[in-house]
Coordinates of C-alpha atoms in Angstrom, one line a residue:
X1 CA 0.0 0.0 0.0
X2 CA 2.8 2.4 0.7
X3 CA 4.4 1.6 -2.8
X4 CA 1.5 2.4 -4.3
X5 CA 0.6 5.7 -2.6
X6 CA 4.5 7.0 -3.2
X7 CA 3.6 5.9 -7.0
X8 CA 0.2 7.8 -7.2
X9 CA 2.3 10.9 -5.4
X10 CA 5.0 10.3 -8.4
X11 CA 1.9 10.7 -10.8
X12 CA 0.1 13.9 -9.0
X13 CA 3.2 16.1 -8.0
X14 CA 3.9 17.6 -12.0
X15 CA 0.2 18.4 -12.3
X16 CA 0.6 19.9 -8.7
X17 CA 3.9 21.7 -9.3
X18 CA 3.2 23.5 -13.3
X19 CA 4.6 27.2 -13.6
X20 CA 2.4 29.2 -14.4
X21 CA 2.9 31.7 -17.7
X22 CA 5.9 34.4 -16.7
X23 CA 4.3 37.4 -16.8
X24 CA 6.0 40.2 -19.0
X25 CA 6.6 43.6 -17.7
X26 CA 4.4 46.4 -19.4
X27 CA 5.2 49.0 -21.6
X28 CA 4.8 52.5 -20.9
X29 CA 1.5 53.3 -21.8
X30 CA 0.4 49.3 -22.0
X31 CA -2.2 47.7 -20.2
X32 CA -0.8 45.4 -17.3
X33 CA -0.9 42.2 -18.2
X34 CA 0.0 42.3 -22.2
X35 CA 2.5 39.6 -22.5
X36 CA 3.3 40.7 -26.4
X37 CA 5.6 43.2 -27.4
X38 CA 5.2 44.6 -30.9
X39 CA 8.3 43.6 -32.7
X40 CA 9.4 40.7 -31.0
X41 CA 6.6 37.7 -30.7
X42 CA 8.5 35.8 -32.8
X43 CA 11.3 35.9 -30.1
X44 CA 8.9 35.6 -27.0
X45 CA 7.4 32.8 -29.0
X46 CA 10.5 31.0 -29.0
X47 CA 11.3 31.4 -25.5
X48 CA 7.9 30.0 -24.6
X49 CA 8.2 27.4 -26.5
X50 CA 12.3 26.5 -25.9
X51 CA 12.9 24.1 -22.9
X52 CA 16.1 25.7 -20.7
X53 CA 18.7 23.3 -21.4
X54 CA 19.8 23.8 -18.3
X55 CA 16.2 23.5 -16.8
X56 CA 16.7 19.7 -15.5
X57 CA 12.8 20.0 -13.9
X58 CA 11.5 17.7 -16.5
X59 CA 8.5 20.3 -18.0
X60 CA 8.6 22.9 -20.7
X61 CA 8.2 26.1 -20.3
X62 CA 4.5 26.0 -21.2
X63 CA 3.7 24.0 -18.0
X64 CA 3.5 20.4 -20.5
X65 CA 5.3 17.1 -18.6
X66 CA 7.9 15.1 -21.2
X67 CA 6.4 11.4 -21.7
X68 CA 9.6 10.1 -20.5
X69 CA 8.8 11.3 -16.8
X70 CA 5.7 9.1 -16.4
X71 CA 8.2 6.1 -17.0
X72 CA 9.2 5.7 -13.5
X73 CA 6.2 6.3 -11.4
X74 CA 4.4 3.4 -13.6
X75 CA 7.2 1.1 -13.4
X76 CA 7.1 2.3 -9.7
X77 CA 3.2 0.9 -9.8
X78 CA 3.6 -2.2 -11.6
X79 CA 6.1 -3.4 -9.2
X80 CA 3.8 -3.0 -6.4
X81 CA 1.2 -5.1 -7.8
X82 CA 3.7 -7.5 -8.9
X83 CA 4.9 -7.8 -4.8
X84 CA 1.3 -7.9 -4.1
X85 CA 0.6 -10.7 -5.7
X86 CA 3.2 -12.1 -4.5
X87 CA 2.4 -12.0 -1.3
X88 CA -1.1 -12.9 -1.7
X89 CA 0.0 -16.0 -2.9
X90 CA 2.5 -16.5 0.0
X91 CA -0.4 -16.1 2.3
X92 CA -3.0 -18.3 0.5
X93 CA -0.1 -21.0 0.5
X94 CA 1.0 -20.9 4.1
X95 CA -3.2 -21.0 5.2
X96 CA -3.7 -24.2 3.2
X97 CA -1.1 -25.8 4.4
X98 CA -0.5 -24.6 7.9
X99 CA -1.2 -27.0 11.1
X100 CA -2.2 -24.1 13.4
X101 CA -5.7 -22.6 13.9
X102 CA -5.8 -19.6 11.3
X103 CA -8.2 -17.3 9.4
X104 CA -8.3 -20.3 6.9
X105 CA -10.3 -23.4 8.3
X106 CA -8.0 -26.7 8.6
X107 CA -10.4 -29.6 6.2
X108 CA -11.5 -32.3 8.4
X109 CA -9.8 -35.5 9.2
X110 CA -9.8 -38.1 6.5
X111 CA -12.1 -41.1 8.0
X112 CA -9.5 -44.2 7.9
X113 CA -10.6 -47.2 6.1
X114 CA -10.7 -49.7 9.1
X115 CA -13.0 -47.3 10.9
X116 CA -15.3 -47.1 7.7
X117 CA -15.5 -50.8 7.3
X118 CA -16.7 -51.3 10.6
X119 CA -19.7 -48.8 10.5
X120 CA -20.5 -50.7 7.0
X121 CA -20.8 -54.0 9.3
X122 CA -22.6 -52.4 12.1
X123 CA -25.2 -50.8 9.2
X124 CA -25.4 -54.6 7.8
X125 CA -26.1 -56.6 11.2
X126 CA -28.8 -53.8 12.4
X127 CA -30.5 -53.8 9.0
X128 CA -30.3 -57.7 8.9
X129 CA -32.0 -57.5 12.4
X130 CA -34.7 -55.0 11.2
X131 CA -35.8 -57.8 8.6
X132 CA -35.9 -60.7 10.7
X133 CA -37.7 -59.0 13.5
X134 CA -40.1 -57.5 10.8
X135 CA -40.4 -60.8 9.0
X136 CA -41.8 -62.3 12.8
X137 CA -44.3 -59.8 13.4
X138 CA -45.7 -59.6 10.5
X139 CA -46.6 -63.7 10.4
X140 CA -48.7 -62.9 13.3
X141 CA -50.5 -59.8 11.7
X142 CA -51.3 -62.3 8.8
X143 CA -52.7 -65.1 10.9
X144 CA -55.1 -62.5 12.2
X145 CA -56.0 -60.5 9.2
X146 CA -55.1 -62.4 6.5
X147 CA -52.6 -62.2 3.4
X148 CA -54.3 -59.4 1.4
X149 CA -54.5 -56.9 4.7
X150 CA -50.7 -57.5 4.8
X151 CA -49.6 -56.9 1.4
X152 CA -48.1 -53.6 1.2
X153 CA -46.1 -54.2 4.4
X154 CA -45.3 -57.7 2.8
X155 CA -43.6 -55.6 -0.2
X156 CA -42.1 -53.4 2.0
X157 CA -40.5 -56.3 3.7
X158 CA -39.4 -57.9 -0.1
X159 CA -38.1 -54.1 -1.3
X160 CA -36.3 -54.0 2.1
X161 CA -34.7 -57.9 1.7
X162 CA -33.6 -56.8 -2.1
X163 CA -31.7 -53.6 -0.6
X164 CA -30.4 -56.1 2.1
X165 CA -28.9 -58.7 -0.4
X166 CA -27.5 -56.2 -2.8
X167 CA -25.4 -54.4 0.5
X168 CA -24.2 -57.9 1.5
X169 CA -23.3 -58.5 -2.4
X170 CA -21.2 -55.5 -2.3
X171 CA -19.4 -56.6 0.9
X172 CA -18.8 -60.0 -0.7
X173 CA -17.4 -57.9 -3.6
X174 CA -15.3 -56.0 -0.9
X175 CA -13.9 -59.4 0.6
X176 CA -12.7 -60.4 -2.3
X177 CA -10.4 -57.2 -3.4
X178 CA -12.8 -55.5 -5.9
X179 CA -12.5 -52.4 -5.8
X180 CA -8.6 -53.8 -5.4
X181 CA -7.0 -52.7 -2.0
X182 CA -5.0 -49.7 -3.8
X183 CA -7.6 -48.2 -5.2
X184 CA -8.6 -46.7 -2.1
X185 CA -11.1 -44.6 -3.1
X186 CA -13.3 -46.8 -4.8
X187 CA -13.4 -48.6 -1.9
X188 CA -14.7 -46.2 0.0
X189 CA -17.0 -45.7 -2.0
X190 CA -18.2 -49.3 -1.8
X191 CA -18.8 -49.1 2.0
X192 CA -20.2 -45.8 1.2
X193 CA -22.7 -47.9 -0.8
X194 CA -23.4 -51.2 1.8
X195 CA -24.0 -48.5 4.3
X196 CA -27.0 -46.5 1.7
X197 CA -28.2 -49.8 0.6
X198 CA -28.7 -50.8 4.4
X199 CA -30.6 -47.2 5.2
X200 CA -32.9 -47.7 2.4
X201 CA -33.5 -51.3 3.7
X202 CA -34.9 -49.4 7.1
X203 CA -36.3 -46.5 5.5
X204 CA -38.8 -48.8 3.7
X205 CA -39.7 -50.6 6.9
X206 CA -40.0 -47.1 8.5
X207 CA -42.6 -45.9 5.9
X208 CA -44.8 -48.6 6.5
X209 CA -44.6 -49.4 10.3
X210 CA -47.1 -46.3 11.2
X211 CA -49.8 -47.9 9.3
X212 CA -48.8 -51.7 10.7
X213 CA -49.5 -50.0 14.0
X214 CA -52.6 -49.0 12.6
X215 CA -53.4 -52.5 11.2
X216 CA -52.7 -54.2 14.6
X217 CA -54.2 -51.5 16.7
X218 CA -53.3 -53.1 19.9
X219 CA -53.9 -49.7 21.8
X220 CA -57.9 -50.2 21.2
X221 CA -57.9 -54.6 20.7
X222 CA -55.3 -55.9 22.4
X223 CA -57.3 -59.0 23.7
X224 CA -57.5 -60.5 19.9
X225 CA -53.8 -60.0 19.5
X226 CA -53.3 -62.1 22.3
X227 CA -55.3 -64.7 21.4
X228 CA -53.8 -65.2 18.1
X229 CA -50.3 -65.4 20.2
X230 CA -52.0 -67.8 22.6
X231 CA -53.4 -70.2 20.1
X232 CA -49.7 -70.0 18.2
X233 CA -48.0 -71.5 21.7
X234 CA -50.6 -73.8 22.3
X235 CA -49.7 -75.9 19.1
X236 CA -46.0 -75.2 19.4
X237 CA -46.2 -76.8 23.1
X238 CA -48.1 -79.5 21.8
X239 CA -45.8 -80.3 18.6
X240 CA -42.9 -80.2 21.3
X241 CA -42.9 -83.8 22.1
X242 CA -43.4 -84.7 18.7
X243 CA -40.3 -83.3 17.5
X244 CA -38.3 -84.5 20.6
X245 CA -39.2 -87.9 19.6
X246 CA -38.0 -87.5 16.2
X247 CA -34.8 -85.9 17.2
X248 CA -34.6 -88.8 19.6
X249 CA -35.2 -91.3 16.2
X250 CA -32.5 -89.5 14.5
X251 CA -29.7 -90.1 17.5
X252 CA -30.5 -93.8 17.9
X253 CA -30.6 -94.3 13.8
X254 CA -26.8 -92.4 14.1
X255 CA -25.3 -93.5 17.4
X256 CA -21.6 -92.9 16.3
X257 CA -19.4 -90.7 18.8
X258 CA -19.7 -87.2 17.7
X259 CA -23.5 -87.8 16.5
X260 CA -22.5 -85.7 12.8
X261 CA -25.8 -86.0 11.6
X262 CA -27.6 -84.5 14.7
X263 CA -24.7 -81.9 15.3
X264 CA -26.7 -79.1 13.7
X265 CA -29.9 -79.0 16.1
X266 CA -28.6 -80.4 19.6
X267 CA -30.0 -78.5 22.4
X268 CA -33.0 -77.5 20.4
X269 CA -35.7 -79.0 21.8
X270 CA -34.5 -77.6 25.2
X271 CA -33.9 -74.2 23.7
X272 CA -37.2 -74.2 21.9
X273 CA -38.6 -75.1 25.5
X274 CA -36.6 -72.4 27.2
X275 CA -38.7 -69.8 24.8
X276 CA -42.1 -71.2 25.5
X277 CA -41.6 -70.6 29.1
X278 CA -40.6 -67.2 28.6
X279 CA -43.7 -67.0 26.5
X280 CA -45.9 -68.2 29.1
X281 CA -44.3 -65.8 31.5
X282 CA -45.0 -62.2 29.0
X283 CA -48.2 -63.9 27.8
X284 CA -49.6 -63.9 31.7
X285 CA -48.5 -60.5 32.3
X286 CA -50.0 -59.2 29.0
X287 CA -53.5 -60.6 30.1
X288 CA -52.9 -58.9 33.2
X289 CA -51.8 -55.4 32.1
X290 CA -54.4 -55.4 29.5
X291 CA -57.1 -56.3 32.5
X292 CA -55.6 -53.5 34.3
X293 CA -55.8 -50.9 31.6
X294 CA -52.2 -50.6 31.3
X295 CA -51.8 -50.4 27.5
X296 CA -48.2 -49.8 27.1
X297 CA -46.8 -52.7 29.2
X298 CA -49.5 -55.2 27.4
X299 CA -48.1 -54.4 24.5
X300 CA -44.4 -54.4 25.8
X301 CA -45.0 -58.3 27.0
X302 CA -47.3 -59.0 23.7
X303 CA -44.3 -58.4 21.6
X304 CA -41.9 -60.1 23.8
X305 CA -44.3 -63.3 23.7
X306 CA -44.7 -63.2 19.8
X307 CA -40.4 -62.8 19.5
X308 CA -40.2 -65.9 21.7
X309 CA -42.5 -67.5 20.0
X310 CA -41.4 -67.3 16.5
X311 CA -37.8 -68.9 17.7
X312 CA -39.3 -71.7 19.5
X313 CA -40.8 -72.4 16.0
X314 CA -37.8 -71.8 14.4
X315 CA -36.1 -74.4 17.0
X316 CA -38.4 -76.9 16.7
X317 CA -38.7 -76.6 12.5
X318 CA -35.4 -77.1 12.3
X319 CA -35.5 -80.2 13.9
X320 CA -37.9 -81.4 11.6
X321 CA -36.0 -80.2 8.9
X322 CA -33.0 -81.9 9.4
X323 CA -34.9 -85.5 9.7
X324 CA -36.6 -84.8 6.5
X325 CA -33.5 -84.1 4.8
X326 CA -31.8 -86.9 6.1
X327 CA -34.9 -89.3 5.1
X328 CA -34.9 -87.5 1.2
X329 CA -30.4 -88.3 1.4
X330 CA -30.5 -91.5 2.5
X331 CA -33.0 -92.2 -0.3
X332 CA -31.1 -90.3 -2.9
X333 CA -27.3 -91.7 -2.4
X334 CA -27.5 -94.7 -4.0
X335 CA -28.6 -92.7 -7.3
X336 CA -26.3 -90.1 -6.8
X337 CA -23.3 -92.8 -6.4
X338 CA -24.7 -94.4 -9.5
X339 CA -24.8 -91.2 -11.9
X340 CA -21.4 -89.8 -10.2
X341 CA -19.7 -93.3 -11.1
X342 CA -21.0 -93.1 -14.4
X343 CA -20.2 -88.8 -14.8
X344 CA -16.3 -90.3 -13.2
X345 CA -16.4 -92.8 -16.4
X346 CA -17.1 -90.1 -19.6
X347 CA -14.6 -87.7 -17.5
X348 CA -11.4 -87.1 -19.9
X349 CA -10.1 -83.9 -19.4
X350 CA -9.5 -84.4 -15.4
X351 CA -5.9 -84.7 -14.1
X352 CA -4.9 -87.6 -12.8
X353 CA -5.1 -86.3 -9.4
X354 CA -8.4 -85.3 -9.8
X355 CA -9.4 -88.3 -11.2
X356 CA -7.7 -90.6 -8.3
X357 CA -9.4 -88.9 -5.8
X358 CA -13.0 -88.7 -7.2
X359 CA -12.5 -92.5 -7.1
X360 CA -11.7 -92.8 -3.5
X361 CA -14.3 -91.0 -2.3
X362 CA -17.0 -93.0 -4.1
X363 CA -15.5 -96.0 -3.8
X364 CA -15.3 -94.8 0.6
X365 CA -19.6 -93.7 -0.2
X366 CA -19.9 -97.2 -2.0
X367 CA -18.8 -99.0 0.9
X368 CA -20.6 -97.6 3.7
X369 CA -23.3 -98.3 1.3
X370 CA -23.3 -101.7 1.1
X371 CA -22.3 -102.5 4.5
X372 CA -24.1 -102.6 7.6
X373 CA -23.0 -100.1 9.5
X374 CA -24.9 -96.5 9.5
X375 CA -23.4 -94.1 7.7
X376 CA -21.8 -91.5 10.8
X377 CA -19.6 -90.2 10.9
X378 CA -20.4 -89.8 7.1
X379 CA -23.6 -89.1 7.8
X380 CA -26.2 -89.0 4.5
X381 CA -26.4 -85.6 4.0
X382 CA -22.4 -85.3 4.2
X383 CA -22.3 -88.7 1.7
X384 CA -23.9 -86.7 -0.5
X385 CA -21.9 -83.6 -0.4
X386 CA -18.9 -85.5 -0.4
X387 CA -20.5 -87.1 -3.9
X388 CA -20.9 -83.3 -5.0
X389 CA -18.0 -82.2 -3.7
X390 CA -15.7 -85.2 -5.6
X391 CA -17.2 -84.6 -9.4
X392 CA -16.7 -80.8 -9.0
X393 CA -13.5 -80.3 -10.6
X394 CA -14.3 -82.8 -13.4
X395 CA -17.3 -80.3 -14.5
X396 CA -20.1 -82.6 -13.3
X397 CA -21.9 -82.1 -10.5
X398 CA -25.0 -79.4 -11.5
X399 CA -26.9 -81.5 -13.8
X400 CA -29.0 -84.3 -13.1
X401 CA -29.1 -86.3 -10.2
X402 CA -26.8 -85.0 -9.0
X403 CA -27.6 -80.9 -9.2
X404 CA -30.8 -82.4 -7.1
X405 CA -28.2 -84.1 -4.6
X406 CA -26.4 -80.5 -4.3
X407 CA -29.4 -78.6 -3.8
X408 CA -31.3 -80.7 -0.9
X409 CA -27.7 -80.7 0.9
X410 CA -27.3 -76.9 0.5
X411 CA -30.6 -76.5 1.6
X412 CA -30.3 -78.3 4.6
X413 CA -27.5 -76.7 5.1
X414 CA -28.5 -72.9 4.4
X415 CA -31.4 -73.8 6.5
X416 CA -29.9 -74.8 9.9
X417 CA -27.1 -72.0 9.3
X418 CA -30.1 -69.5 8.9
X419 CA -32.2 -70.7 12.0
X420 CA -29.0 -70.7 14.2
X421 CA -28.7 -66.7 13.0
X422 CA -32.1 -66.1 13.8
X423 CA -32.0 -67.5 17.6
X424 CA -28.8 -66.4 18.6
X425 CA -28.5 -62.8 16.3
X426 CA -27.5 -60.6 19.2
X427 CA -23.8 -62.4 19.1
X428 CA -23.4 -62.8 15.1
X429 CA -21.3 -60.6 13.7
X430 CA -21.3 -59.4 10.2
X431 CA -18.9 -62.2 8.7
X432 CA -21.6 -65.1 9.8
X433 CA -24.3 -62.7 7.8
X434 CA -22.2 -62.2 4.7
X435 CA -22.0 -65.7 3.7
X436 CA -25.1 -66.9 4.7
X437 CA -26.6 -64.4 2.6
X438 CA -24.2 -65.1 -0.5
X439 CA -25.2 -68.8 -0.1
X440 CA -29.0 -68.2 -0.2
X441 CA -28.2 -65.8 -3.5
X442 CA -26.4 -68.5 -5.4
X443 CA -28.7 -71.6 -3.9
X444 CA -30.0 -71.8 -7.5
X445 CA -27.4 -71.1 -9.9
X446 CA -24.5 -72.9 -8.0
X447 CA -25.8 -75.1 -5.4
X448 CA -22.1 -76.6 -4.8
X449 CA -20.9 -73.5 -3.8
X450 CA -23.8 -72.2 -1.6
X451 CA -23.9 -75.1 0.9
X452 CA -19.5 -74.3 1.1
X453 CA -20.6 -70.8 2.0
X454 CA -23.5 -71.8 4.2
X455 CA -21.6 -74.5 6.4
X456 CA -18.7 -71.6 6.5
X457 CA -22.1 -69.3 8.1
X458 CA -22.7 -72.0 10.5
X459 CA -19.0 -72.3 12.2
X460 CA -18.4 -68.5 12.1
X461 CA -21.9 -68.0 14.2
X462 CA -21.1 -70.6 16.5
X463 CA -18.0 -69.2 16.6
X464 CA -18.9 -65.7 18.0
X465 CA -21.8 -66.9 20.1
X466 CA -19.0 -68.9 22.0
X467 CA -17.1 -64.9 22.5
X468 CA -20.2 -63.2 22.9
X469 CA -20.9 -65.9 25.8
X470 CA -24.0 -65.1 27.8
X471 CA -24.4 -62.3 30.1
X472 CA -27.3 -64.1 31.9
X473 CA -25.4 -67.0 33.0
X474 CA -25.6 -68.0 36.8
X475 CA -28.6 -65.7 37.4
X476 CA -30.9 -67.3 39.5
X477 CA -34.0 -66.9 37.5
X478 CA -31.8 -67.8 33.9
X479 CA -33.6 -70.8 33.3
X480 CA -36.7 -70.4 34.9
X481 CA -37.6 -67.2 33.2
X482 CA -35.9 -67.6 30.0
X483 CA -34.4 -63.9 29.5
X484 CA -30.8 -65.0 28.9
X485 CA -32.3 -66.9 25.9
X486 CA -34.8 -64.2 24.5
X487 CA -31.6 -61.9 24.7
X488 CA -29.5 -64.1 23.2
X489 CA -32.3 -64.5 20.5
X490 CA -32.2 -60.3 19.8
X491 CA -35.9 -60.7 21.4
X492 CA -35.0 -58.2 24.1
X493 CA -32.0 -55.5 23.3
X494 CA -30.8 -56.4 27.5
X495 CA -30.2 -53.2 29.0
X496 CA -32.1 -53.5 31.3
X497 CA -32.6 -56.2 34.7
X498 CA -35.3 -57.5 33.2
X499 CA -34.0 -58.4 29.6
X500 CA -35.3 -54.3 28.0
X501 CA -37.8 -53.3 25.7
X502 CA -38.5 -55.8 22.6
X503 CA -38.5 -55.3 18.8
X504 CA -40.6 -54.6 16.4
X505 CA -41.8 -54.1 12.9
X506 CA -39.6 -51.5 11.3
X507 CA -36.6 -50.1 10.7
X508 CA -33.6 -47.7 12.9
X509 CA -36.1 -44.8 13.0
X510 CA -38.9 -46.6 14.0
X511 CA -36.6 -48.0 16.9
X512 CA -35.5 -44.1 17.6
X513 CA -38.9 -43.8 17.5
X514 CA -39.8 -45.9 20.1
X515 CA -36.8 -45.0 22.4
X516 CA -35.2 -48.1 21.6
X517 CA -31.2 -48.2 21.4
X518 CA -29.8 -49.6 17.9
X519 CA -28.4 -53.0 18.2

């Protein structure tokens, strides 16, 4: 600023600093002021005209300024806003990059990519809880209103499982290095894009749970709620002993140590009995707070009831399941032995490693076959995915007898992995999830391949129910009242003595909603 001030100064100070014209003394007898002599203008004219060459002021004698004088005071200029800008870009420089508060504000902290993978699993598990809890309720809104009165929260619930599978496609994507591991941006924006896919899940649960409340109105008709809930336990108590029994069929028909072909459902009759008492317990005190006018709490212990309910069913279906299957495999492996014998024959493009050990493994099936002894530890189901599992790198396998082999032992298999999710979803993590929902999406296009994934769901769930442990364990009234179970189960969220509020249909905002903590 002070450059440019001295330079304006340079500018101004000629204009400022003109003579004047001389004046010329008068004649005798001429009016003041006459500045022409008769005789001599010529001369006068030249001397107004003449610079004094010794004059070194830079302006004529007319008062004019030379052009060569404004040379310096706009050189002057320009170098000023030359330094200027300069500076200016000195200053814009040092605020970008400075590490101490300043005029300029510092650009927030990059997110690192561990931290963002996380929230991506957190946003999976919760939306994958969202569903199943959705999925529960709404089974008992149908069984009192029927199918049609459910259909637009039953395509809310298919919209939300879509958005679901396509977030846990992505992560499978992710697993597997695409976007690869350099090109970390793209990979943030694939979490960026499991964690929207998950929000839309919940925000088209949370669009229609206002008018599932209104459906169910159990603020104004609680008592036919209940009885809907009531009849459901009655035949699930009843169908109890049934299913033991059958369970019981399926040891004594597999008595080998380790019991392979029961492995998947032991402990569920007890568990499915450790629901149905907790049932009976928030069933009672629903009748009662509803007798009592106290509307809130009814409603608190009818959704408890319904959540336990639901898993004892899903305990108890899985049992039968899993005898069913085994019944169908046992029926199926001679077949499958006869077509993968025959597939083993045409095969000509197999290495001889390949080849050798397709042959021992049906030539181990054919002898357990023919012999007396039951199949355990190669229990049917696993005969036939050993079967599968051999003709595989020879190109067979989909086809036939035995693509109908693969798919009964992946469904057996996606089907106790999904049930063991379902009862135990407050401990399993987001791994557990992933490939049990990869396995259901490639059930019918590679059937091979989805019971690997789905057996791979199983262990990891067990796996992080064993760290999760239970936080119930040792309490006096665990087993008695069934809370540890029903929070196990992701009936009740547990924060509180008695187990906390439970679930229901909708998604995160509905739970915000409700004043219920994410899970």
């Amino acid at each position: 600023m002070v450059g440019g001030a001295a330079g304006v100064v340079w500018l101004v100070l000629p204009v400022m600093t003109i003579k004047g014209e001389v004046p010329v003394a008068a004649g005798r007898g001429e009016p003041v002021g006459s500045a022409s002599v008769q005789g001599t203008e010529p001369e006068a004219a030249r001397r107004s005209t003449a610079q004094d060459p010794e004059d070194h002021s830079g302006y004529y004698s007319d008062g004019s300024t030379s052009p060569a004088d404004l040379v310096l005071p706009l050189v002057a200029v320009g170098g000023v806003v030359v330094l200027a800008g300069y500076g200016y870009v000195r200053r814009t420089r040092r605020a970008r990059t400075r590490t101490t508060p300043g005029v300029v504000s510092p650009q927030p902290p990059v997110t690192p990519l561990p931290v963002l993978e996380r929230q991506a699993g957190t946003a999976l598990v919760q939306a994958d809880d969202c569903l199943r809890t959705s999925r529960e309720e709404l089974a008992f809104a149908e069984d009192r209103f029927g199918v049609d009165a459910v259909g637009p929260f039953a395509d809310a619930l298919r919209e939300a499982e879509r958005e679901l599978s396509a977030a846990f496609a992505i992560r499978v994507r992710y697993e597997r290095g695409v976007p690869a591991p350099e090109e970390e941006a793209a990979r943030r924006q694939a979490l960026a894009g499991i964690v929207g896919r998950c929000a839309e899940a919940g925000r088209w649960l949370d669009a229609e749970a206002p008018g599932f409340d209104q459906l169910r109105a159990l603020e104004r008709d609680m008592g036919d709620a209940l009885g809907v809930a009531e009849g459901r336990f009655r035949e699930l108590a009843g169908h109890t002993g049934a299913v033991e029994a059958a369970l019981a069929d399926l040891v004594a028909r597999h008595p080998a140590p380790g019991a392979s072909a029961t492995a998947a459902v032991t402990g569920y009759v007890e568990q499915a009995k450790d629901r149905l008492v907790f049932a009976t317990t928030h069933l009672n005190q629903a009748r009662q707070a509803t007798d009592l006018g106290d509307t809130g709490r009814a409603i608190r212990d009818l959704r408890a009831a319904e959540g336990a309910i639901s898993q004892a069913d899903t305990f108890l279906t899985g049992v039968d399941r899993l005898a069913n299957s085994h019944a169908e495999a046992a029926k199926l492996v001679p077949a499958a032995l006869t077509g993968a014998e025959a597939e083993l024959a045409r095969a000509r493009a197999a290495t001889p490693s390949d080849l050798d050990s397709a042959h021992t493994t049906l030539a181990a099936v054919r002898e357990e076959l023919t012999s007396d002894a039951p199949y355990d530890p190669y229990n049917p189901l696993d005969a036939l995915r050993r079967i599968v599992r051999a003709l595989l790198p020879l190109g067979a396998g989909q086809d036939g007898v035995l693509g109908f082999a693969a798919r009964l032992v992946a469904r057996a298999d996606i089907g106790t992995a999904d049930g063991f999710v379902c009862t135990h979803r407050s401990a399993v993590g987001v791994d557990a999830r992933t490939r049990l929902a990869e396995a259901q999406r490639l059930l019918d296009t590679d059937p091979a391949a989805a019971d690997a994934l789905a057996v791979e769901a199983r262990e990891l769930a067990e796996q992080d129910v064993r760290t999760h442990g239970n936080p119930y364990a040792g309490a006096a009234d665990e087993h008695t009242s069934g809370v540890g179970g029903a929070v196990l189960g992701g009936i009740l969220l547990g924060e509180d003595p008695d187990g906390g509020p439970p679930l229901s249909f909708g998604g995160p905002d509905t739970r915000r909603r409700r004043g219920l903590p994410p899970t």
